[in-house]
Amino acid sequence: GNSVTQMEGPVTLSEEAFLTINCTYTATGYPSLFWYVQYPGEGLQLLLKATKADDKGSNKGFEATYRKETTSFHLEKGSVQVSDSAVYFCALSDRGGSYIPTFGRGTSLIVHP
Amino acid sequence: DAMVIQNPRYQVTQFGKPVTLSCSQTLNHNVMYWYQQKSSQAPKLLFHYYDKDFNNEADTPDNFQSRRPNTSFCFLDIRSPGLGDAAMYLCATSRGGQGNYEQYFGPGTRLTVT
């Protein structure tokens, strides 16, 4: 079956620090990969996505590259802000037919001024 | 703006008193999902519709039911809420068909059971 493994949180950083949140996956087919962000008290929002190997998704200064050889999709940002404090979920969808995405457990990011 | 709307944002109900949460979408998406999310956890899928076809997750309690009267609306009914059903309930949509299955989420309804 499909699964997504994310690094445990919380990740605590100072403003302007470099961020990496690790995500690895197992999938029976050839999945699309996503990062979603959830701010306190809100629903999830799509942050970025990649649909094939070596694709780089990017948005709001965040980036992630689809690495098929290492089955990874790590999220990075060069300089975090306090407003980036949220929970980040890595997810995959198997384009083979399932409409049910598989989510990682989520990683909480706390950014201090 | 096209979006997923959930009402109410906050719902308080009494133990055992039926409650209905609603979701509407202006995206004209085929697939609608209901998730339960408890604190510090990933969303847990309860069920989803592809058009009118209903798909229940195997571990969704019978206490949870859903209706989708048309493409735009979907309802979550909790017949006899228990204290353990207090959670955030998230509605989501996706286009369906061949594609990325990217999901669009509503803001959620926070359910409190007293």
CSV table of C-alpha atoms in Angstrom, one decimal:
chain,number,residue,atom,x,y,z
A,1,GLY,CA,0.0,0.0,0.0
A,2,ASN,CA,0.9,3.7,0.0
A,3,SER,CA,2.5,5.5,2.9
A,4,VAL,CA,4.1,8.8,3.7
A,5,THR,CA,6.7,9.4,6.4
A,6,GLN,CA,7.4,12.8,7.7
A,7,MET,CA,10.0,14.0,10.3
A,8,GLU,CA,8.6,14.4,13.8
A,9,GLY,CA,8.0,17.8,15.1
A,10,PRO,CA,7.9,20.4,16.4
A,11,VAL,CA,10.5,22.1,14.4
A,12,THR,CA,11.5,25.3,16.1
A,13,LEU,CA,13.5,27.9,14.3
A,14,SER,CA,14.4,31.6,14.6
A,15,GLU,CA,13.2,34.0,11.9
A,16,GLU,CA,15.3,33.9,8.7
A,17,ALA,CA,16.7,30.4,9.4
A,18,PHE,CA,16.8,27.7,6.7
A,19,LEU,CA,14.0,25.2,6.9
A,20,THR,CA,14.0,21.5,5.8
A,21,ILE,CA,11.1,19.2,6.6
A,22,ASN,CA,11.8,15.6,5.4
A,23,CYS,CA,9.2,13.5,3.6
A,24,THR,CA,9.7,10.1,2.1
A,25,TYR,CA,7.0,7.9,0.5
A,26,THR,CA,6.2,4.4,-0.7
A,27,ALA,CA,3.7,3.9,-3.5
A,28,THR,CA,2.6,1.1,-5.6
A,29,GLY,CA,2.1,3.3,-8.7
A,30,TYR,CA,3.6,6.5,-9.9
A,31,PRO,CA,2.2,9.1,-7.5
A,32,SER,CA,1.7,12.9,-7.6
A,33,LEU,CA,3.2,14.5,-4.5
A,34,PHE,CA,1.9,17.5,-2.5
A,35,TRP,CA,2.7,19.7,0.5
A,36,TYR,CA,-0.3,21.1,2.3
A,37,VAL,CA,-0.1,23.7,5.1
A,38,GLN,CA,-2.6,24.2,7.9
A,39,TYR,CA,-2.6,27.4,9.9
A,40,PRO,CA,-4.1,27.3,13.4
A,41,GLY,CA,-7.9,26.9,13.4
A,42,GLU,CA,-8.1,26.5,9.6
A,43,GLY,CA,-8.4,23.9,6.9
A,44,LEU,CA,-5.5,22.6,4.8
A,45,GLN,CA,-4.3,24.6,1.9
A,46,LEU,CA,-2.2,23.3,-1.0
A,47,LEU,CA,1.2,24.8,-0.7
A,48,LEU,CA,2.9,23.1,-3.7
A,49,LYS,CA,2.9,20.0,-5.8
A,50,ALA,CA,4.9,17.9,-8.3
A,51,THR,CA,3.6,15.3,-10.7
A,52,LYS,CA,6.7,13.6,-12.1
A,53,ALA,CA,10.2,12.8,-11.3
A,54,ASP,CA,12.6,15.7,-11.0
A,55,ASP,CA,9.8,18.3,-11.0
A,56,LYS,CA,10.2,21.1,-8.5
A,57,GLY,CA,7.1,22.6,-6.9
A,58,SER,CA,7.4,26.1,-5.5
A,59,ASN,CA,5.2,28.6,-3.8
A,60,LYS,CA,5.7,31.5,-1.3
A,61,GLY,CA,9.5,30.8,-1.1
A,62,PHE,CA,8.9,27.1,-0.3
A,63,GLU,CA,10.3,24.4,-2.7
A,64,ALA,CA,10.3,20.7,-2.9
A,65,THR,CA,11.8,18.4,-5.6
A,66,TYR,CA,10.2,15.0,-6.6
A,67,ARG,CA,13.1,12.5,-6.2
A,68,LYS,CA,12.0,9.2,-7.5
A,69,GLU,CA,15.4,7.5,-6.9
A,70,THR,CA,15.2,8.3,-3.2
A,71,THR,CA,11.4,8.4,-3.0
A,72,SER,CA,11.5,11.7,-1.3
A,73,PHE,CA,9.9,15.1,-1.5
A,74,HIS,CA,11.6,17.3,1.1
A,75,LEU,CA,10.2,20.8,1.8
A,76,GLU,CA,12.7,23.7,2.0
A,77,LYS,CA,12.6,27.4,2.5
A,78,GLY,CA,15.7,29.6,2.6
A,79,SER,CA,14.5,32.1,5.2
A,80,VAL,CA,11.4,31.4,7.3
A,81,GLN,CA,9.1,34.1,8.8
A,82,VAL,CA,7.0,34.1,12.0
A,83,SER,CA,4.0,33.9,9.7
A,84,ASP,CA,5.2,30.5,8.4
A,85,SER,CA,4.3,28.9,11.8
A,86,ALA,CA,1.9,26.2,10.9
A,87,VAL,CA,1.5,22.4,10.5
A,88,TYR,CA,2.8,21.0,7.2
A,89,PHE,CA,1.5,17.8,5.7
A,90,CYS,CA,3.2,15.8,2.9
A,91,ALA,CA,0.8,13.8,0.8
A,92,LEU,CA,0.6,11.6,-2.2
A,93,SER,CA,-2.1,10.6,-4.7
A,94,ASP,CA,-1.7,7.5,-6.8
A,95,ARG,CA,-2.7,8.5,-10.3
A,96,GLY,CA,-3.5,4.9,-11.0
A,97,GLY,CA,-7.0,5.3,-9.9
A,98,SER,CA,-7.5,6.0,-6.3
A,99,TYR,CA,-9.0,9.4,-5.4
A,100,ILE,CA,-7.9,8.9,-1.8
A,101,PRO,CA,-4.7,10.8,-0.9
A,102,THR,CA,-2.4,9.4,1.7
A,103,PHE,CA,-1.2,12.0,4.2
A,104,GLY,CA,1.8,12.0,6.5
A,105,ARG,CA,1.3,12.7,10.1
A,106,GLY,CA,2.2,16.4,9.8
A,107,THR,CA,5.1,18.4,11.1
A,108,SER,CA,4.5,21.5,13.3
A,109,LEU,CA,6.8,24.5,12.5
A,110,ILE,CA,7.3,27.2,15.1
A,111,VAL,CA,9.2,30.3,14.1
A,112,HIS,CA,10.4,32.7,16.8
A,113,PRO,CA,11.1,36.4,16.1
B,1,ASP,CA,-13.9,33.3,-5.7
B,2,ALA,CA,-14.5,29.7,-6.2
B,3,MET,CA,-14.2,27.9,-2.9
B,4,VAL,CA,-15.3,25.3,-0.4
B,5,ILE,CA,-17.5,26.7,2.3
B,6,GLN,CA,-18.4,25.0,5.6
B,7,ASN,CA,-21.1,26.0,8.0
B,8,PRO,CA,-21.1,26.5,10.8
B,9,ARG,CA,-17.5,27.2,11.7
B,10,TYR,CA,-18.2,26.3,15.4
B,11,GLN,CA,-20.9,23.9,16.5
B,12,VAL,CA,-21.7,22.9,20.1
B,13,THR,CA,-24.0,20.0,20.7
B,14,GLN,CA,-25.1,17.9,23.6
B,15,PHE,CA,-24.1,14.3,24.2
B,16,GLY,CA,-26.5,12.1,22.1
B,17,LYS,CA,-28.1,15.1,20.3
B,18,PRO,CA,-28.0,14.7,16.5
B,19,VAL,CA,-26.0,17.3,14.6
B,20,THR,CA,-25.6,18.1,10.9
B,21,LEU,CA,-22.6,19.8,9.4
B,22,SER,CA,-22.8,21.3,5.9
B,23,CYS,CA,-20.3,21.8,3.1
B,24,SER,CA,-20.8,23.6,-0.3
B,25,GLN,CA,-18.5,24.1,-3.2
B,26,THR,CA,-18.4,26.4,-6.2
B,27,LEU,CA,-15.6,24.5,-7.9
B,28,ASN,CA,-18.0,22.0,-9.7
B,29,HIS,CA,-15.8,19.2,-8.5
B,30,ASN,CA,-16.9,15.6,-8.8
B,31,VAL,CA,-15.4,14.3,-5.6
B,32,MET,CA,-16.3,15.5,-2.1
B,33,TYR,CA,-14.6,14.2,1.1
B,34,TRP,CA,-15.3,14.4,4.8
B,35,TYR,CA,-12.4,14.2,7.2
B,36,GLN,CA,-12.2,14.1,11.0
B,37,GLN,CA,-9.2,15.8,12.5
B,38,LYS,CA,-8.2,15.6,16.2
B,39,SER,CA,-5.6,17.7,17.8
B,40,SER,CA,-2.1,17.3,16.5
B,41,GLN,CA,-3.1,14.5,14.1
B,42,ALA,CA,-3.5,14.1,10.3
B,43,PRO,CA,-7.0,14.3,8.9
B,44,LYS,CA,-8.8,10.9,9.0
B,45,LEU,CA,-11.0,10.2,6.0
B,46,LEU,CA,-14.6,9.2,7.0
B,47,PHE,CA,-16.1,8.9,3.5
B,48,HIS,CA,-16.2,10.4,0.1
B,49,TYR,CA,-18.5,10.7,-2.9
B,50,TYR,CA,-17.5,10.4,-6.5
B,51,ASP,CA,-20.5,12.1,-8.1
B,52,LYS,CA,-23.4,10.3,-6.4
B,53,ASP,CA,-21.4,7.2,-5.6
B,54,PHE,CA,-20.9,7.0,-1.8
B,55,ASN,CA,-17.7,5.3,-0.4
B,56,ASN,CA,-17.5,4.6,3.3
B,57,GLU,CA,-14.1,3.9,5.0
B,58,ALA,CA,-14.1,0.6,6.7
B,59,ASP,CA,-13.5,2.0,10.1
B,60,THR,CA,-16.0,4.9,10.0
B,61,PRO,CA,-18.5,4.4,12.8
B,62,ASP,CA,-22.1,3.8,11.9
B,63,ASN,CA,-22.9,6.9,13.9
B,64,PHE,CA,-21.6,9.0,11.0
B,65,GLN,CA,-23.7,9.4,7.9
B,66,SER,CA,-23.5,11.6,4.8
B,67,ARG,CA,-25.8,12.9,2.1
B,68,ARG,CA,-25.0,14.6,-1.2
B,69,PRO,CA,-28.2,15.9,-2.7
B,70,ASN,CA,-26.4,17.6,-5.6
B,71,THR,CA,-23.0,18.4,-6.9
B,72,SER,CA,-22.6,21.5,-4.8
B,73,PHE,CA,-23.6,20.3,-1.4
B,74,CYS,CA,-22.6,17.6,1.0
B,75,PHE,CA,-23.8,17.0,4.6
B,76,LEU,CA,-22.3,15.1,7.5
B,77,ASP,CA,-24.8,13.8,10.0
B,78,ILE,CA,-23.7,12.5,13.4
B,79,ARG,CA,-26.7,10.6,14.8
B,80,SER,CA,-25.7,10.4,18.5
B,81,PRO,CA,-22.5,12.4,19.2
B,82,GLY,CA,-20.3,11.1,21.9
B,83,LEU,CA,-17.5,13.0,23.7
B,84,GLY,CA,-15.0,11.2,21.5
B,85,ASP,CA,-16.6,12.8,18.4
B,86,ALA,CA,-15.4,16.3,19.4
B,87,ALA,CA,-13.0,17.3,16.7
B,88,MET,CA,-12.5,19.5,13.6
B,89,TYR,CA,-14.4,18.2,10.6
B,90,LEU,CA,-13.0,19.1,7.3
B,91,CYS,CA,-14.7,19.0,3.9
B,92,ALA,CA,-12.6,18.7,0.8
B,93,THR,CA,-13.1,18.4,-3.0
B,94,SER,CA,-11.2,17.3,-6.0
B,95,ARG,CA,-11.8,17.2,-9.7
B,96,GLY,CA,-11.7,13.5,-10.1
B,97,GLY,CA,-10.9,11.8,-13.4
B,98,GLN,CA,-7.4,11.4,-14.6
B,99,GLY,CA,-5.2,13.9,-13.0
B,100,ASN,CA,-3.4,15.1,-9.9
B,101,TYR,CA,-6.2,14.6,-7.4
B,102,GLU,CA,-5.2,17.8,-5.7
B,103,GLN,CA,-7.6,18.6,-2.9
B,104,TYR,CA,-9.3,21.8,-2.0
B,105,PHE,CA,-10.3,22.1,1.7
B,106,GLY,CA,-12.9,24.2,3.5
B,107,PRO,CA,-12.0,26.0,6.7
B,108,GLY,CA,-13.5,23.3,8.9
B,109,THR,CA,-16.2,23.0,11.5
B,110,ARG,CA,-15.0,22.7,15.1
B,111,LEU,CA,-17.5,20.4,16.9
B,112,THR,CA,-17.7,20.5,20.7
B,113,VAL,CA,-19.8,17.9,22.6
B,114,THR,CA,-21.0,18.7,26.1
